[in-house]
Structure formats: C-alpha cells, structure tokens
Coordinates of N, CA and C in Angstrom, one line a residue:
M1 N 85.3 126.9 101.1 CA 85.3 125.5 101.1 C 84.5 124.9 99.9
R2 N 85.0 123.9 99.3 CA 84.2 123.2 98.3 C 83.3 122.2 98.9
R3 N 82.2 121.9 98.1 CA 81.3 120.9 98.5 C 81.3 119.8 97.5
A4 N 81.5 118.6 98.0 CA 81.5 117.4 97.1 C 80.3 116.5 97.5
T5 N 79.7 116.1 96.4 CA 78.5 115.2 96.6 C 78.8 113.9 95.9
F6 N 78.6 112.8 96.6 CA 78.8 111.4 96.1 C 77.5 110.6 96.2
K7 N 77.2 110.0 95.1 CA 76.1 109.1 95.1 C 76.6 107.7 95.1
F8 N 76.2 106.9 96.1 CA 76.7 105.5 96.3 C 75.5 104.6 96.6
A9 N 75.3 103.7 95.7 CA 74.2 102.7 95.8 C 72.9 103.4 96.2
G10 N 72.5 104.5 95.6 CA 71.3 105.1 95.9 C 71.2 106.0 97.1
V11 N 72.3 106.2 97.8 CA 72.4 107.0 99.0 C 73.3 108.2 98.7
L12 N 72.9 109.3 99.1 CA 73.7 110.6 98.9 C 74.5 110.9 100.1
F13 N 75.8 111.1 99.9 CA 76.7 111.6 100.9 C 77.2 113.0 100.5
A14 N 77.2 113.9 101.4 CA 77.7 115.2 101.2 C 78.6 115.7 102.3
A15 N 79.6 116.4 102.0 CA 80.5 116.9 103.1 C 81.2 118.1 102.6
L16 N 81.8 118.9 103.5 CA 82.6 120.0 103.2 C 84.0 119.7 103.1
S17 N 84.7 120.1 102.2 CA 86.2 120.0 102.0 C 86.6 118.6 101.7
A18 N 86.5 117.6 102.6 CA 87.0 116.3 102.5 C 85.9 115.3 102.8
V19 N 85.9 114.2 102.0 CA 85.0 113.1 102.3 C 85.8 111.9 102.5
S20 N 85.5 111.2 103.6 CA 86.1 109.9 103.9 C 85.0 108.8 103.9
L21 N 85.4 107.7 103.3 CA 84.4 106.5 103.3 C 85.2 105.3 103.8
S22 N 84.5 104.6 104.7 CA 85.1 103.4 105.2 C 84.2 102.2 104.8
C23 N 84.7 101.2 104.2 CA 83.9 100.0 103.9 C 84.1 99.0 105.0
E24 N 83.2 99.2 106.1 CA 83.3 98.3 107.2 C 82.1 97.3 107.1
K25 N 82.1 96.5 106.1 CA 81.1 95.5 105.9 C 81.4 94.3 106.6
D26 N 80.5 93.5 107.0 CA 80.7 92.2 107.6 C 81.4 91.3 106.6
Q27 N 82.6 90.9 106.8 CA 83.4 90.2 105.8 C 82.8 88.8 105.5
S28 N 82.0 88.3 106.4 CA 81.5 86.9 106.3 C 80.2 87.0 105.6
A29 N 79.6 88.1 105.4 CA 78.3 88.2 104.7 C 78.4 88.0 103.2
P30 N 77.4 87.4 102.6 CA 77.5 87.2 101.1 C 77.5 88.6 100.4
L31 N 78.1 88.6 99.2 CA 78.1 89.8 98.4 C 76.7 90.1 98.0
T32 N 76.3 91.4 97.9 CA 75.0 91.8 97.4 C 75.1 92.0 95.9
T33 N 73.9 92.1 95.3 CA 73.9 92.3 93.9 C 74.4 93.6 93.4
S34 N 74.5 94.6 94.4 CA 75.1 95.9 94.0 C 76.6 95.9 94.0
A35 N 77.2 94.8 94.5 CA 78.7 94.7 94.6 C 79.2 94.6 93.2
S36 N 80.4 95.2 92.9 CA 81.0 95.1 91.6 C 81.3 93.7 91.2
A37 N 81.1 93.4 90.0 CA 81.3 92.0 89.5 C 82.8 91.6 89.6
A38 N 83.7 92.6 89.7 CA 85.1 92.3 89.9 C 85.4 92.0 91.3
T39 N 84.6 92.3 92.3 CA 84.9 92.0 93.7 C 84.9 90.5 93.9
R40 N 86.0 90.1 94.5 CA 86.2 88.6 94.7 C 85.4 88.2 95.9
S41 N 85.0 87.0 95.9 CA 84.2 86.5 97.0 C 85.0 85.8 98.1
V42 N 86.3 85.5 97.8 CA 87.1 84.8 98.7 C 88.3 85.7 99.0
R43 N 88.6 86.0 100.3 CA 89.7 86.8 100.7 C 91.0 86.1 100.4
Q44 N 92.0 86.9 100.1 CA 93.3 86.4 99.8 C 94.3 86.8 100.9
E45 N 93.8 86.7 102.2 CA 94.6 87.3 103.3 C 96.0 86.6 103.4
A46 N 96.2 85.4 103.0 CA 97.5 84.7 103.1 C 98.5 85.3 102.2
N47 N 98.1 86.1 101.2 CA 99.1 86.6 100.2 C 99.7 88.0 100.7
V48 N 99.1 88.6 101.6 CA 99.5 90.0 102.0 C 100.9 89.9 102.6
T49 N 101.8 90.8 102.1 CA 103.2 90.8 102.5 C 103.6 92.0 103.4
G50 N 102.7 92.8 103.8 CA 103.1 93.9 104.7 C 103.8 95.1 104.0
R51 N 103.4 95.3 102.7 CA 104.0 96.4 101.9 C 102.9 97.3 101.5
I52 N 103.3 98.5 101.0 CA 102.3 99.5 100.5 C 102.7 99.7 99.0
L53 N 101.7 99.8 98.2 CA 101.8 100.0 96.7 C 101.3 101.4 96.5
I54 N 102.0 102.2 95.7 CA 101.6 103.6 95.3 C 101.7 103.7 93.8
L55 N 100.7 104.2 93.2 CA 100.7 104.6 91.8 C 101.5 105.9 91.7
G56 N 102.7 105.8 91.2 CA 103.6 107.0 91.2 C 103.1 108.3 90.6
S57 N 102.3 108.2 89.5 CA 101.8 109.4 88.9 C 100.8 110.1 89.8
T58 N 100.4 109.6 90.9 CA 99.4 110.2 91.8 C 100.0 110.8 93.0
V59 N 101.3 110.8 93.1 CA 102.0 111.5 94.3 C 103.1 112.4 93.8
T60 N 103.4 113.3 94.6 CA 104.5 114.3 94.3 C 105.7 113.9 95.1
G61 N 106.8 113.6 94.5 CA 108.1 113.4 95.2 C 108.4 111.9 95.4
G62 N 107.6 111.0 94.8 CA 107.9 109.6 95.0 C 108.0 109.1 96.5
H63 N 109.1 108.6 96.9 CA 109.3 108.1 98.3 C 109.3 109.3 99.3
S64 N 109.5 110.5 98.8 CA 109.4 111.7 99.7 C 108.0 112.3 99.8
S65 N 107.0 111.7 99.1 CA 105.7 112.2 99.1 C 105.1 112.0 100.5
R66 N 104.1 112.8 100.8 CA 103.4 112.7 102.1 C 102.8 111.3 102.3
E67 N 102.2 110.7 101.2 CA 101.6 109.4 101.3 C 102.7 108.3 101.6
A68 N 103.8 108.4 100.9 CA 104.9 107.4 101.1 C 105.5 107.6 102.5
Q69 N 105.7 108.8 102.9 CA 106.3 109.1 104.2 C 105.4 108.5 105.3
A70 N 104.1 108.7 105.1 CA 103.1 108.2 106.1 C 103.2 106.6 106.2
A71 N 103.3 106.0 105.1 CA 103.5 104.5 105.1 C 104.8 104.1 105.8
L72 N 105.9 104.8 105.4 CA 107.2 104.5 105.9 C 107.3 104.7 107.4
S73 N 106.6 105.8 107.9 CA 106.6 106.0 109.3 C 105.9 105.0 110.1
L74 N 105.0 104.2 109.5 CA 104.3 103.1 110.1 C 105.1 101.8 110.0
G75 N 106.3 101.9 109.3 CA 107.1 100.7 109.2 C 106.8 99.8 108.0
Y76 N 106.1 100.4 107.0 CA 105.7 99.6 105.8 C 106.7 100.0 104.7
P77 N 107.3 99.0 104.1 CA 108.1 99.3 102.8 C 107.2 99.8 101.8
V78 N 107.6 100.7 100.9 CA 106.8 101.3 99.9 C 107.3 100.9 98.5
T79 N 106.4 100.5 97.7 CA 106.7 100.2 96.3 C 106.0 101.2 95.4
I80 N 106.7 102.0 94.6 CA 106.1 103.0 93.8 C 106.2 102.5 92.3
V81 N 105.1 102.4 91.6 CA 105.1 101.9 90.2 C 104.7 103.0 89.3
T82 N 105.1 102.9 88.0 CA 104.7 103.7 87.0 C 103.3 103.3 86.5
P83 N 102.6 104.2 85.7 CA 101.3 103.8 85.2 C 101.4 102.5 84.3
A84 N 102.5 102.4 83.6 CA 102.6 101.2 82.7 C 102.8 99.9 83.6
Q85 N 103.6 100.0 84.7 CA 103.7 98.9 85.6 C 102.4 98.6 86.3
W86 N 101.7 99.6 86.7 CA 100.4 99.4 87.3 C 99.4 98.6 86.4
K87 N 99.3 99.1 85.2 CA 98.4 98.5 84.2 C 98.8 97.0 83.9
A88 N 100.1 96.7 84.1 CA 100.5 95.3 83.8 C 100.3 94.3 85.0
M89 N 99.9 94.9 86.1 CA 99.7 94.0 87.3 C 98.4 93.2 87.3
T90 N 98.5 92.1 87.9 CA 97.3 91.1 88.0 C 96.7 91.3 89.4
P91 N 95.5 90.8 89.5 CA 94.8 90.8 90.9 C 95.8 90.2 91.9
E92 N 96.5 89.1 91.6 CA 97.4 88.5 92.5 C 98.5 89.4 92.9
D93 N 99.0 90.2 92.0 CA 100.0 91.2 92.3 C 99.5 92.2 93.3
F94 N 98.3 92.8 93.1 CA 97.8 93.7 94.0 C 97.5 93.1 95.4
Q95 N 97.1 91.9 95.4 CA 96.8 91.2 96.7 C 97.9 91.0 97.6
K96 N 99.1 91.2 97.1 CA 100.3 91.0 97.9 C 100.6 92.2 98.8
Y97 N 99.9 93.3 98.6 CA 100.1 94.6 99.4 C 99.1 94.7 100.5
N98 N 99.6 95.2 101.6 CA 98.7 95.5 102.7 C 97.9 96.8 102.5
G99 N 98.4 97.7 101.7 CA 97.7 98.9 101.3 C 98.1 99.3 99.9
I100 N 97.1 99.9 99.3 CA 97.2 100.5 97.9 C 96.9 102.0 98.0
I101 N 97.7 102.8 97.5 CA 97.5 104.3 97.6 C 97.4 104.9 96.2
I102 N 96.4 105.6 96.0 CA 96.2 106.5 94.8 C 96.1 107.9 95.4
G103 N 97.2 108.7 95.3 CA 97.3 110.0 96.0 C 96.6 111.1 95.2
D104 N 96.9 112.4 95.6 CA 96.2 113.5 95.0 C 96.9 114.2 93.9
A105 N 98.1 113.7 93.4 CA 98.7 114.1 92.2 C 98.9 115.6 92.1
A106 N 99.4 116.3 93.2 CA 99.8 117.7 93.2 C 98.6 118.5 92.7
C107 N 97.4 118.2 93.1 CA 96.2 118.9 92.8 C 96.0 119.2 91.3
Q108 N 96.2 118.1 90.5 CA 96.0 118.3 89.1 C 94.5 118.4 88.8
G109 N 94.1 119.2 87.8 CA 92.7 119.5 87.6 C 92.0 118.5 86.6
D110 N 92.6 117.4 86.4 CA 92.0 116.4 85.5 C 92.3 115.0 86.0
T111 N 91.9 113.9 85.3 CA 92.1 112.6 85.8 C 93.3 111.9 85.1
S112 N 94.2 112.6 84.4 CA 95.3 112.0 83.7 C 96.2 111.2 84.7
A113 N 96.5 111.7 85.9 CA 97.3 111.0 86.8 C 96.8 109.7 87.3
V114 N 95.5 109.5 87.2 CA 94.9 108.3 87.7 C 94.3 107.4 86.6
Q115 N 94.7 107.8 85.3 CA 94.1 107.1 84.2 C 94.5 105.6 84.2
A116 N 95.7 105.2 84.6 CA 96.0 103.8 84.6 C 95.2 103.1 85.6
A117 N 94.8 103.7 86.7 CA 94.0 103.0 87.7 C 92.5 103.0 87.2
I118 N 92.1 103.9 86.5 CA 90.8 103.9 85.9 C 90.7 102.7 84.9
D119 N 91.7 102.6 84.1 CA 91.8 101.6 83.0 C 91.7 100.2 83.5
N120 N 92.3 99.9 84.7 CA 92.2 98.6 85.2 C 91.6 98.5 86.6
S121 N 90.6 99.3 86.9 CA 89.9 99.3 88.2 C 89.3 97.9 88.5
N122 N 88.9 97.2 87.5 CA 88.4 95.8 87.8 C 89.5 94.9 88.3
I123 N 90.7 95.2 88.0 CA 91.9 94.3 88.4 C 92.2 94.6 89.8
W124 N 92.6 95.9 90.1 CA 93.0 96.2 91.5 C 91.8 96.2 92.5
G125 N 90.6 96.5 91.9 CA 89.4 96.5 92.8 C 89.1 95.1 93.3
A126 N 89.5 94.1 92.6 CA 89.2 92.7 93.0 C 90.1 92.4 94.2
A127 N 91.2 93.1 94.4 CA 92.2 92.8 95.5 C 91.8 93.5 96.8
V128 N 91.0 94.5 96.7 CA 90.8 95.3 97.9 C 89.7 94.6 98.8
D129 N 90.1 94.1 100.0 CA 89.2 93.5 100.9 C 89.3 94.0 102.3
G130 N 90.1 95.1 102.5 CA 90.3 95.7 103.8 C 89.6 97.0 103.9
N131 N 90.2 97.8 104.8 CA 89.6 99.2 105.1 C 89.9 100.1 103.9
V132 N 88.9 101.0 103.6 CA 89.0 101.9 102.5 C 88.8 103.3 102.9
V133 N 89.6 104.2 102.5 CA 89.5 105.7 102.7 C 89.4 106.3 101.3
I134 N 88.4 107.1 101.1 CA 88.2 107.9 99.9 C 88.1 109.4 100.3
T135 N 88.9 110.2 99.8 CA 88.8 111.7 100.2 C 88.5 112.5 98.9
G136 N 87.7 113.5 99.0 CA 87.4 114.3 97.9 C 88.1 115.6 97.8
S137 N 89.3 115.7 98.5 CA 90.0 116.9 98.5 C 91.5 116.6 98.3
D138 N 92.3 117.7 98.2 CA 93.7 117.5 98.0 C 94.4 117.7 99.4
A139 N 94.4 116.6 100.2 CA 94.9 116.7 101.6 C 96.3 117.0 101.7
T140 N 97.2 116.7 100.7 CA 98.6 117.0 100.8 C 98.9 118.4 100.6
H141 N 98.0 119.2 100.0 CA 98.3 120.6 99.7 C 97.4 121.5 100.6
N142 N 96.7 121.0 101.6 CA 95.9 121.8 102.5 C 96.4 121.8 103.9
G143 N 97.7 121.5 104.1 CA 98.3 121.5 105.4 C 97.6 120.5 106.4
T144 N 97.3 119.4 105.9 CA 96.6 118.4 106.7 C 97.4 117.1 106.7
P145 N 98.6 117.1 107.2 CA 99.4 115.9 107.2 C 98.8 114.8 108.1
Q146 N 98.2 115.2 109.2 CA 97.7 114.3 110.1 C 96.6 113.4 109.5
F147 N 95.8 114.0 108.6 CA 94.7 113.3 107.9 C 95.3 112.2 107.1
I148 N 96.4 112.4 106.4 CA 97.0 111.4 105.5 C 97.6 110.3 106.4
E149 N 98.3 110.7 107.5 CA 98.9 109.7 108.4 C 97.8 108.8 108.9
N150 N 96.7 109.4 109.4 CA 95.6 108.6 110.0 C 94.9 107.7 108.9
A151 N 94.8 108.3 107.7 CA 94.1 107.5 106.6 C 95.0 106.3 106.3
V152 N 96.3 106.4 106.2 CA 97.2 105.3 105.8 C 97.2 104.3 107.0
S153 N 97.2 104.8 108.2 CA 97.2 103.9 109.4 C 95.9 103.1 109.4
Y154 N 94.8 103.7 109.0 CA 93.5 103.0 108.9 C 93.4 101.9 107.9
I155 N 94.0 102.2 106.7 CA 93.9 101.2 105.6 C 94.7 100.0 105.9
V156 N 95.7 100.1 106.7 CA 96.6 99.0 107.0 C 96.2 98.3 108.4
A157 N 95.2 98.8 109.0 CA 94.9 98.3 110.4 C 94.5 96.9 110.4
R158 N 94.0 96.4 109.3 CA 93.6 94.9 109.2 C 94.8 94.3 108.5
S159 N 95.7 93.8 109.3 CA 97.0 93.4 108.7 C 97.0 92.2 107.7
R160 N 96.0 91.5 107.6 CA 95.9 90.3 106.7 C 95.0 90.6 105.5
Y161 N 94.7 91.9 105.3 CA 93.8 92.3 104.2 C 94.5 93.4 103.4
T162 N 94.0 93.7 102.2 CA 94.5 94.8 101.3 C 93.5 96.0 101.4
G163 N 94.0 97.0 102.1 CA 93.3 98.3 102.2 C 93.6 99.2 101.1
M164 N 92.8 100.3 101.0 CA 92.9 101.3 99.9 C 92.7 102.7 100.4
Y165 N 93.6 103.6 99.9 CA 93.5 105.0 100.1 C 93.4 105.7 98.7
I166 N 92.3 106.4 98.5 CA 92.1 107.1 97.2 C 91.9 108.6 97.5
S167 N 92.7 109.5 96.9 CA 92.4 110.9 97.0 C 92.0 111.4 95.6
L168 N 90.8 112.0 95.5 CA 90.4 112.5 94.2 C 91.1 113.8 93.9
G169 N 91.7 114.4 95.0 CA 92.5 115.6 94.8 C 91.6 116.7 94.2
C170 N 92.2 117.4 93.1 CA 91.5 118.5 92.4 C 90.9 118.0 91.1
A171 N 90.9 116.7 90.8 CA 90.5 116.2 89.5 C 89.1 116.6 89.2
Y172 N 88.2 116.7 90.2 CA 86.8 117.0 89.9 C 86.4 118.4 90.5
Q173 N 87.3 119.3 90.7 CA 87.0 120.5 91.4 C 86.0 121.4 90.5
N174 N 86.0 121.2 89.2 CA 85.1 122.0 88.4 C 84.1 121.1 87.7
A175 N 83.8 119.9 88.3 CA 82.9 119.0 87.6 C 81.5 119.4 87.7
A176 N 80.8 119.2 86.6 CA 79.3 119.5 86.6 C 78.6 118.5 87.6
P177 N 77.4 118.8 88.0 CA 76.7 117.9 88.9 C 76.5 116.6 88.2
N178 N 76.6 115.5 89.0 CA 76.3 114.1 88.5 C 77.4 113.6 87.6
T179 N 78.6 114.2 87.7 CA 79.8 113.7 86.9 C 80.2 112.3 87.5
P180 N 80.2 111.3 86.6 CA 80.6 110.0 87.1 C 82.1 110.0 87.5
V181 N 82.5 109.1 88.5 CA 83.8 108.9 88.9 C 84.2 107.5 88.7
P182 N 84.7 107.2 87.5 CA 85.0 105.8 87.1 C 86.1 105.1 88.0
L183 N 87.0 105.9 88.6 CA 88.0 105.4 89.5 C 87.4 104.6 90.6
L184 N 86.3 105.0 91.1 CA 85.6 104.4 92.2 C 84.7 103.3 91.9
K185 N 84.6 102.9 90.7 CA 83.7 101.8 90.2 C 83.8 100.5 91.1
P186 N 85.0 100.1 91.5 CA 85.0 98.9 92.3 C 84.2 99.0 93.6
F187 N 83.9 100.2 94.1 CA 83.2 100.4 95.3 C 81.7 100.8 95.1
G188 N 81.3 101.0 93.9 CA 79.9 101.4 93.6 C 79.9 102.5 92.5
N189 N 78.7 103.0 92.3 CA 78.6 104.1 91.3 C 78.6 105.4 92.1
F190 N 79.7 106.2 91.9 CA 79.8 107.5 92.5 C 79.6 108.6 91.5
T191 N 79.0 109.7 91.9 CA 79.0 110.9 91.1 C 79.5 112.1 91.9
V192 N 80.0 113.1 91.3 CA 80.5 114.3 92.1 C 79.9 115.6 91.4
A193 N 80.1 116.7 92.2 CA 79.8 118.0 91.7 C 80.9 118.9 92.3
G194 N 81.6 119.6 91.4 CA 82.7 120.5 91.9 C 82.3 121.7 92.5

C-alpha cells in the first residue's frame, strides 16, 4: 500500500491507500484569510441545474467510465468536456452543475490529464460551494466501485450546491516529499509524497 501525505493549512493528514476530504464548513461563517482568493463569498445555489460535469481527459471510457456511470445511476445527466472546453468555461458555467468530477485518468503517472483543471483552478474553484471528496489513489483501477459511487453520491447530497470529486490517481505515485499539488489550490496548499 502507498502512503500519501497532504499538508493543508498547516495540518498534516496521512492515510493508507486513499485519502478522502470533506469540506463541511459552516456555510454561513465568514471566509477565513486562509481561504483561496478565488473562493466566492456568495453561494450561487439558484444556478445549479442537477447535472454532473466531467473533465473528459480524466476518465476512461467517457460516459462508460466508472465516474460517469456512478452519476448516471443516481439520475444525474452527465456532461463530458474536452480540456479546451473546460478551459473556456466561466465560473458561471461551472456553477450550473451539481457536481464536478476530475477522475483518475487510467492511473496516468503524471498531471497531463488534469492540466486544463490546473490551468484554470481559480475559475472552477470559485464555483465549488458544496461537498468535496479528494482521493489520493486510483479508485477505478483498484476494484473499489463502491467508493466511487459513494463519493459521487456525497458530492451531490446538497442539491442546491456545486460539489467536487477529485482523484489524484497515480499522478503523484513517485512524487518526492513535499511536492505541491496545484490542482488542489482552491482548497488550500497541499503537498504529497509518493
């Protein structure tokens, strides 16, 4: 089993195999100074349309992917976009979705599959105001379908908010200690060790 270590706002989280993080903050509380500058202070709950958005380069098989199938089984229509389409989206575009998914990209050993999301993390990050799941393993390739179904169910549990599922997959499996994870910047400063 791999060990992943994440540093978030000065607190260390360590786990074996998979790491899940839930942002269960009091939504009425004011933003702290450690919150990302891109995080919006006003929820856009009226814009949510009950759909799921997936960055296509991060899943295997498009609508047949484990992530898309989990969303479809819950009754959510799925929109899969290319990296170019993702990068062209505005915060308002992302706010229309009940869930945003960045999958594990067939256990790719680098961040190329998520580069579009890294490049505009300040844009999509501003739309996320619901439940968040972050996993540090390749759940779709480890025979763990129930984990993905539960994660997708969790991110959409707050129906008027935009939730997020991010799988780091194998992108950081050989990472040196304290390697930054720019994909997670909207949620704080994370580092990993492979």
